[in-house]
Amino acid sequence: MVVRYHGVLSDSVSVTCGLPQGTLLGPLIFIAYINSAARQAISRRWKFVDDLNLLETRIASQPSNIQQDLTDLNTWSQESRMVLHPGKCKVLHVQFSRALHPPPALKINDNVLEQVEIMRILGVYLQSDLKWNVHVNFIYNKASQRLFLLRRLKHFHTPKDDLVIVYTSYIRPVTEYAAPVWHPGLTTELNNKIERIQRRAVRIILGRDYTCYAEACAHLGLPSLHSRRSNLTLKFAKSLMVSEQYRHLLPPTRENISHRQTRSANNLDMPKCRTERYRTSAVPHMVRVLNTSLV
């Protein structure tokens, strides 16, 4: 049995475990194997199916504790008769201090883990500068490749309604995967780049009947990709508000803080954003759209 690591470190790490596939007991056996992994870790940990991420947030001048978590995880794997593959583990450091501090060299079995500037986690590309250029380029290229199917179907005189169904079910989802995470941080340039996917799609569907983008979208009943991502983000934010497990990701309401009944008592307390980077990140953006929807 092999556990493969690939991880994030601001500091971070992930686990993949191989088990016989297609069996009824396979998922339960897998959960039993990895349930105790990194349970005593000092760093924050997140598990999703076969992926485990360790994250450490610290002041750059302070010593790192994540190496101890990696050592304990390696000990756990040996006791569980598993083998770690250090070559599958990647390290991503995120640092914005003016005086740059060299990141610590993290090791597994005396093998120094590779440090990268870009890392893919659950289909989303993270950059060390927390920008979204790489992820947008990825989804743009992937969606562009799928437009080829639309062109081939158009060549065979497929009805417009069927072409719209193919676009909305096969191509458009690529531009919306995990949108609440990265949509708030997009620049105008990146927004326009994603919107070009739908511009090209409606041109293909309408052919010679195409006049302009706005009229084409209205004719085919397609909202802009930007408005769809905004609605998805609002929908996700509302689901967090009523979630017992993830409500803590959003700040409390002003009423819970001041214990006073005012006109804005139901509004969420807005996080203090000292940088534009944080202001346009997911949580502050969702707080703003939720407060706006409550007005």
Short mmCIF file of C-alpha atoms in Angstrom, two decimals:
data_model
loop_
_atom_site.label_atom_id
_atom_site.label_comp_id
_atom_site.label_asym_id
_atom_site.label_seq_id
_atom_site.Cartn_x
_atom_site.Cartn_y
_atom_site.Cartn_z
CA MET A 1 0.00 0.00 0.00
CA VAL A 2 1.41 3.37 -1.04
CA VAL A 3 0.48 6.78 0.29
CA ARG A 4 1.39 9.54 -2.15
CA TYR A 5 1.84 13.08 -1.00
CA HIS A 6 1.41 16.32 -2.85
CA GLY A 7 0.64 19.27 -0.49
CA VAL A 8 0.34 22.93 0.25
CA LEU A 9 2.36 24.82 2.73
CA SER A 10 1.95 28.37 3.51
CA ASP A 11 2.70 25.50 4.48
CA SER A 12 0.56 22.34 3.32
CA VAL A 13 0.43 18.44 2.47
CA SER A 14 -1.94 15.78 0.88
CA VAL A 15 -2.49 11.96 1.00
CA THR A 16 -3.61 9.46 -1.61
CA CYS A 17 -4.01 5.83 -0.64
CA GLY A 18 -4.42 2.89 -3.03
CA LEU A 19 -7.10 0.27 -2.41
CA PRO A 20 -8.90 -2.28 -4.59
CA GLN A 21 -11.48 -0.38 -6.62
CA GLY A 22 -15.01 -1.50 -7.39
CA THR A 23 -15.59 -3.29 -4.09
CA LEU A 24 -18.39 -2.60 -1.63
CA LEU A 25 -16.10 -2.50 1.40
CA GLY A 26 -13.34 -0.53 -0.38
CA PRO A 27 -14.48 2.94 0.74
CA LEU A 28 -14.99 1.80 4.36
CA ILE A 29 -11.60 0.09 4.45
CA PHE A 30 -10.01 3.23 3.02
CA ILE A 31 -11.60 5.43 5.69
CA ALA A 32 -10.44 3.03 8.39
CA TYR A 33 -6.88 3.20 7.06
CA ILE A 34 -6.52 6.98 6.89
CA ASN A 35 -8.89 8.15 9.61
CA SER A 36 -6.10 8.53 12.17
CA ALA A 37 -3.63 10.21 9.77
CA ALA A 38 -2.29 13.50 11.19
CA ARG A 39 -4.91 13.42 13.95
CA GLN A 40 -2.49 14.96 16.45
CA ALA A 41 -1.05 17.48 13.97
CA ILE A 42 -0.30 20.98 15.25
CA SER A 43 -1.00 22.38 11.79
CA ARG A 44 -4.48 22.69 10.41
CA ARG A 45 -5.60 19.70 8.38
CA TRP A 46 -8.28 19.15 5.75
CA LYS A 47 -9.33 15.80 4.34
CA PHE A 48 -11.36 15.23 1.21
CA VAL A 49 -11.75 11.61 0.07
CA ASP A 50 -8.12 10.57 -0.53
CA ASP A 51 -6.58 14.01 -0.11
CA LEU A 52 -5.10 15.37 3.11
CA ASN A 53 -3.78 18.92 3.34
CA LEU A 54 -1.74 20.36 6.18
CA LEU A 55 -1.60 24.13 6.48
CA GLU A 56 0.55 26.24 8.75
CA THR A 57 0.05 30.01 9.11
CA ARG A 58 2.74 31.84 11.06
CA ILE A 59 4.74 35.04 11.32
CA ALA A 60 7.67 34.67 8.95
CA SER A 61 10.25 35.23 11.70
CA GLN A 62 8.78 32.50 13.91
CA PRO A 63 9.99 28.88 13.70
CA SER A 64 7.93 26.40 11.70
CA ASN A 65 6.22 23.42 13.35
CA ILE A 66 5.03 21.63 10.23
CA GLN A 67 8.20 19.53 9.99
CA GLN A 68 7.23 17.82 13.24
CA ASP A 69 3.81 17.03 11.73
CA LEU A 70 5.49 15.50 8.68
CA THR A 71 7.76 13.42 10.91
CA ASP A 72 4.78 12.19 12.94
CA LEU A 73 2.90 11.44 9.73
CA ASN A 74 5.84 9.40 8.45
CA THR A 75 5.91 7.48 11.74
CA TRP A 76 2.16 6.86 11.44
CA SER A 77 2.58 5.52 7.89
CA GLN A 78 5.33 3.12 9.00
CA GLU A 79 3.23 1.85 11.88
CA SER A 80 0.33 1.40 9.45
CA ARG A 81 2.65 -0.52 7.09
CA MET A 82 2.43 2.12 4.40
CA VAL A 83 5.22 3.74 2.40
CA LEU A 84 5.44 7.47 1.81
CA HIS A 85 6.65 8.73 -1.56
CA PRO A 86 8.43 12.06 -0.93
CA GLY A 87 8.69 12.69 -4.68
CA LYS A 88 4.90 13.01 -4.85
CA CYS A 89 4.80 15.73 -2.20
CA LYS A 90 5.10 19.39 -3.17
CA VAL A 91 5.50 22.44 -0.96
CA LEU A 92 3.97 25.85 -1.65
CA HIS A 93 5.08 28.81 0.45
CA VAL A 94 3.03 32.01 0.52
CA GLN A 95 4.81 35.06 1.89
CA PHE A 96 4.15 38.79 1.47
CA SER A 97 6.43 40.36 4.07
CA ARG A 98 8.77 43.07 2.85
CA ALA A 99 11.81 41.37 4.35
CA LEU A 100 11.69 37.95 2.75
CA HIS A 101 12.67 35.07 5.01
CA PRO A 102 14.00 31.86 3.42
CA PRO A 103 11.40 29.08 3.81
CA PRO A 104 12.38 26.03 5.84
CA ALA A 105 13.49 22.91 3.99
CA LEU A 106 10.83 20.29 4.74
CA LYS A 107 11.79 16.63 4.65
CA ILE A 108 10.31 13.15 4.64
CA ASN A 109 12.78 10.34 5.36
CA ASP A 110 15.67 12.81 4.88
CA ASN A 111 14.37 13.64 1.39
CA VAL A 112 13.89 17.38 0.88
CA LEU A 113 10.44 18.10 -0.56
CA GLU A 114 10.23 20.09 -3.78
CA GLN A 115 9.08 23.70 -3.47
CA VAL A 116 6.80 24.94 -6.24
CA GLU A 117 5.20 28.25 -7.22
CA ILE A 118 1.99 26.64 -8.53
CA MET A 119 0.01 23.77 -7.06
CA ARG A 120 -3.22 22.07 -8.09
CA ILE A 121 -5.54 21.13 -5.24
CA LEU A 122 -8.88 19.47 -6.02
CA GLY A 123 -8.84 20.90 -9.55
CA VAL A 124 -7.99 24.49 -8.56
CA TYR A 125 -4.56 25.96 -9.32
CA LEU A 126 -3.07 27.95 -6.44
CA GLN A 127 -0.19 30.38 -6.96
CA SER A 128 2.29 31.55 -4.36
CA ASP A 129 1.23 35.16 -5.08
CA LEU A 130 -2.46 34.17 -4.61
CA LYS A 131 -3.41 35.41 -8.09
CA TRP A 132 -5.60 33.42 -10.48
CA ASN A 133 -3.84 33.80 -13.84
CA VAL A 134 -2.75 30.17 -14.03
CA HIS A 135 -6.16 28.80 -13.07
CA VAL A 136 -7.96 31.04 -15.56
CA ASN A 137 -5.53 30.01 -18.33
CA PHE A 138 -6.20 26.38 -17.46
CA ILE A 139 -9.99 26.62 -17.63
CA TYR A 140 -9.80 28.82 -20.74
CA ASN A 141 -7.66 26.25 -22.59
CA LYS A 142 -9.79 23.34 -21.40
CA ALA A 143 -13.06 25.00 -22.43
CA SER A 144 -11.54 26.08 -25.76
CA GLN A 145 -10.69 22.48 -26.55
CA ARG A 146 -14.28 21.44 -25.88
CA LEU A 147 -15.58 24.07 -28.31
CA PHE A 148 -14.28 21.77 -31.05
CA LEU A 149 -17.23 19.44 -30.35
CA LEU A 150 -19.61 22.37 -30.81
CA ARG A 151 -18.04 23.19 -34.19
CA ARG A 152 -18.33 19.58 -35.37
CA LEU A 153 -21.99 19.36 -34.33
CA LYS A 154 -22.69 22.67 -36.08
CA HIS A 155 -21.05 21.27 -39.21
CA PHE A 156 -23.58 18.43 -39.18
CA HIS A 157 -26.50 20.92 -38.91
CA THR A 158 -27.41 20.08 -35.31
CA PRO A 159 -30.41 22.20 -34.15
CA LYS A 160 -29.58 25.32 -32.14
CA ASP A 161 -31.47 24.12 -29.07
CA ASP A 162 -29.36 20.96 -28.98
CA LEU A 163 -26.16 22.97 -29.39
CA VAL A 164 -27.15 25.12 -26.42
CA ILE A 165 -27.71 21.98 -24.34
CA VAL A 166 -24.26 20.66 -25.30
CA TYR A 167 -22.69 23.99 -24.40
CA THR A 168 -24.43 24.37 -21.04
CA SER A 169 -23.84 20.77 -19.96
CA TYR A 170 -20.38 20.05 -21.36
CA ILE A 171 -18.48 23.33 -21.83
CA ARG A 172 -19.87 25.97 -19.46
CA PRO A 173 -19.36 23.89 -16.27
CA VAL A 174 -15.59 24.08 -16.88
CA THR A 175 -15.75 27.87 -16.39
CA GLU A 176 -17.69 27.58 -13.12
CA TYR A 177 -15.99 24.80 -11.16
CA ALA A 178 -15.24 26.01 -7.60
CA ALA A 179 -16.13 29.57 -8.71
CA PRO A 180 -16.83 30.91 -5.17
CA VAL A 181 -13.14 30.38 -4.36
CA TRP A 182 -11.55 32.27 -7.25
CA HIS A 183 -14.28 34.45 -8.81
CA PRO A 184 -14.00 37.34 -6.26
CA GLY A 185 -10.27 37.76 -6.98
CA LEU A 186 -10.50 38.02 -10.78
CA THR A 187 -9.27 41.15 -12.52
CA THR A 188 -11.23 42.72 -15.38
CA GLU A 189 -8.78 41.15 -17.82
CA LEU A 190 -9.31 37.65 -16.41
CA ASN A 191 -13.10 38.14 -16.33
CA ASN A 192 -13.07 39.13 -19.99
CA LYS A 193 -10.89 36.17 -20.90
CA ILE A 194 -13.37 33.71 -19.41
CA GLU A 195 -16.29 35.55 -21.04
CA ARG A 196 -14.63 35.00 -24.44
CA ILE A 197 -15.49 31.32 -24.13
CA GLN A 198 -19.22 32.07 -24.29
CA ARG A 199 -18.68 34.70 -26.98
CA ARG A 200 -17.08 32.07 -29.18
CA ALA A 201 -19.74 29.51 -28.29
CA VAL A 202 -22.70 31.71 -29.29
CA ARG A 203 -20.92 32.66 -32.53
CA ILE A 204 -20.62 28.97 -33.37
CA ILE A 205 -24.25 28.22 -32.44
CA LEU A 206 -25.79 31.13 -34.35
CA GLY A 207 -23.39 31.18 -37.29
CA ARG A 208 -24.47 33.82 -39.81
CA ASP A 209 -27.35 34.86 -37.56
CA TYR A 210 -24.90 36.28 -35.00
CA THR A 211 -25.08 40.06 -34.61
CA CYS A 212 -23.65 41.00 -31.21
CA TYR A 213 -22.89 39.22 -27.96
CA ALA A 214 -25.69 40.75 -25.87
CA GLU A 215 -28.38 40.00 -28.47
CA ALA A 216 -27.03 36.49 -29.03
CA CYS A 217 -27.18 35.69 -25.29
CA ALA A 218 -30.71 37.10 -25.04
CA HIS A 219 -31.82 35.10 -28.09
CA LEU A 220 -30.37 31.83 -26.72
CA GLY A 221 -31.42 32.50 -23.12
CA LEU A 222 -27.85 32.53 -21.80
CA PRO A 223 -26.85 34.89 -18.96
CA SER A 224 -23.26 36.15 -18.94
CA LEU A 225 -20.67 33.92 -17.32
CA HIS A 226 -19.81 36.69 -14.88
CA SER A 227 -23.41 36.96 -13.65
CA ARG A 228 -23.66 33.18 -13.30
CA ARG A 229 -20.50 33.03 -11.19
CA SER A 230 -21.79 35.90 -9.05
CA ASN A 231 -25.05 34.02 -8.45
CA LEU A 232 -23.18 30.81 -7.66
CA THR A 233 -21.04 32.67 -5.14
CA LEU A 234 -24.12 34.18 -3.48
CA LYS A 235 -25.82 30.77 -3.40
CA PHE A 236 -22.75 29.20 -1.83
CA ALA A 237 -22.52 32.00 0.75
CA LYS A 238 -26.16 31.48 1.73
CA SER A 239 -25.53 27.75 2.13
CA LEU A 240 -22.69 28.55 4.55
CA MET A 241 -25.04 30.72 6.59
CA VAL A 242 -27.38 27.80 7.32
CA SER A 243 -24.68 25.13 7.60
CA GLU A 244 -24.03 23.74 11.08
CA GLN A 245 -20.63 22.40 10.06
CA TYR A 246 -19.24 25.36 8.09
CA ARG A 247 -21.03 28.41 9.52
CA HIS A 248 -17.81 29.33 11.37
CA LEU A 249 -16.17 30.23 8.06
CA LEU A 250 -18.25 33.42 8.03
CA PRO A 251 -18.08 36.12 10.74
CA PRO A 252 -20.92 36.51 13.28
CA THR A 253 -23.76 38.98 12.81
CA ARG A 254 -23.49 42.44 14.33
CA GLU A 255 -26.29 41.58 16.74
CA ASN A 256 -24.24 38.69 18.16
CA ILE A 257 -21.32 41.05 18.73
CA SER A 258 -23.05 44.13 20.18
CA HIS A 259 -26.17 42.35 21.54
CA ARG A 260 -28.20 45.33 20.35
CA GLN A 261 -31.13 45.36 17.97
CA THR A 262 -30.35 47.85 15.19
CA ARG A 263 -31.35 48.18 11.55
CA SER A 264 -28.16 46.36 10.52
CA ALA A 265 -28.33 43.76 13.30
CA ASN A 266 -28.75 40.89 10.82
CA ASN A 267 -25.75 41.95 8.75
CA LEU A 268 -22.51 40.04 9.08
CA ASP A 269 -19.60 41.82 10.70
CA MET A 270 -17.30 42.92 7.89
CA PRO A 271 -13.69 41.69 8.32
CA LYS A 272 -11.05 44.41 8.46
CA CYS A 273 -9.23 44.31 5.13
CA ARG A 274 -5.84 46.01 5.20
CA THR A 275 -4.90 44.90 1.70
CA GLU A 276 -6.72 44.75 -1.62
CA ARG A 277 -5.66 41.12 -1.89
CA TYR A 278 -7.65 40.20 1.21
CA ARG A 279 -10.57 42.48 0.35
CA THR A 280 -11.11 40.65 -2.95
CA SER A 281 -10.68 37.18 -1.45
CA ALA A 282 -13.56 34.76 -0.99
CA VAL A 283 -14.78 35.39 2.58
CA PRO A 284 -14.83 39.24 2.57
CA HIS A 285 -16.52 39.16 -0.83
CA MET A 286 -19.19 36.73 0.38
CA VAL A 287 -19.80 38.89 3.45
CA ARG A 288 -20.40 41.91 1.20
CA VAL A 289 -22.80 40.11 -1.15
CA LEU A 290 -24.70 38.59 1.79
CA ASN A 291 -25.07 41.97 3.49
CA THR A 292 -26.23 43.48 0.21
CA SER A 293 -28.81 40.72 -0.30
CA LEU A 294 -30.19 41.34 3.21
CA VAL A 295 -30.89 45.02 2.49
#
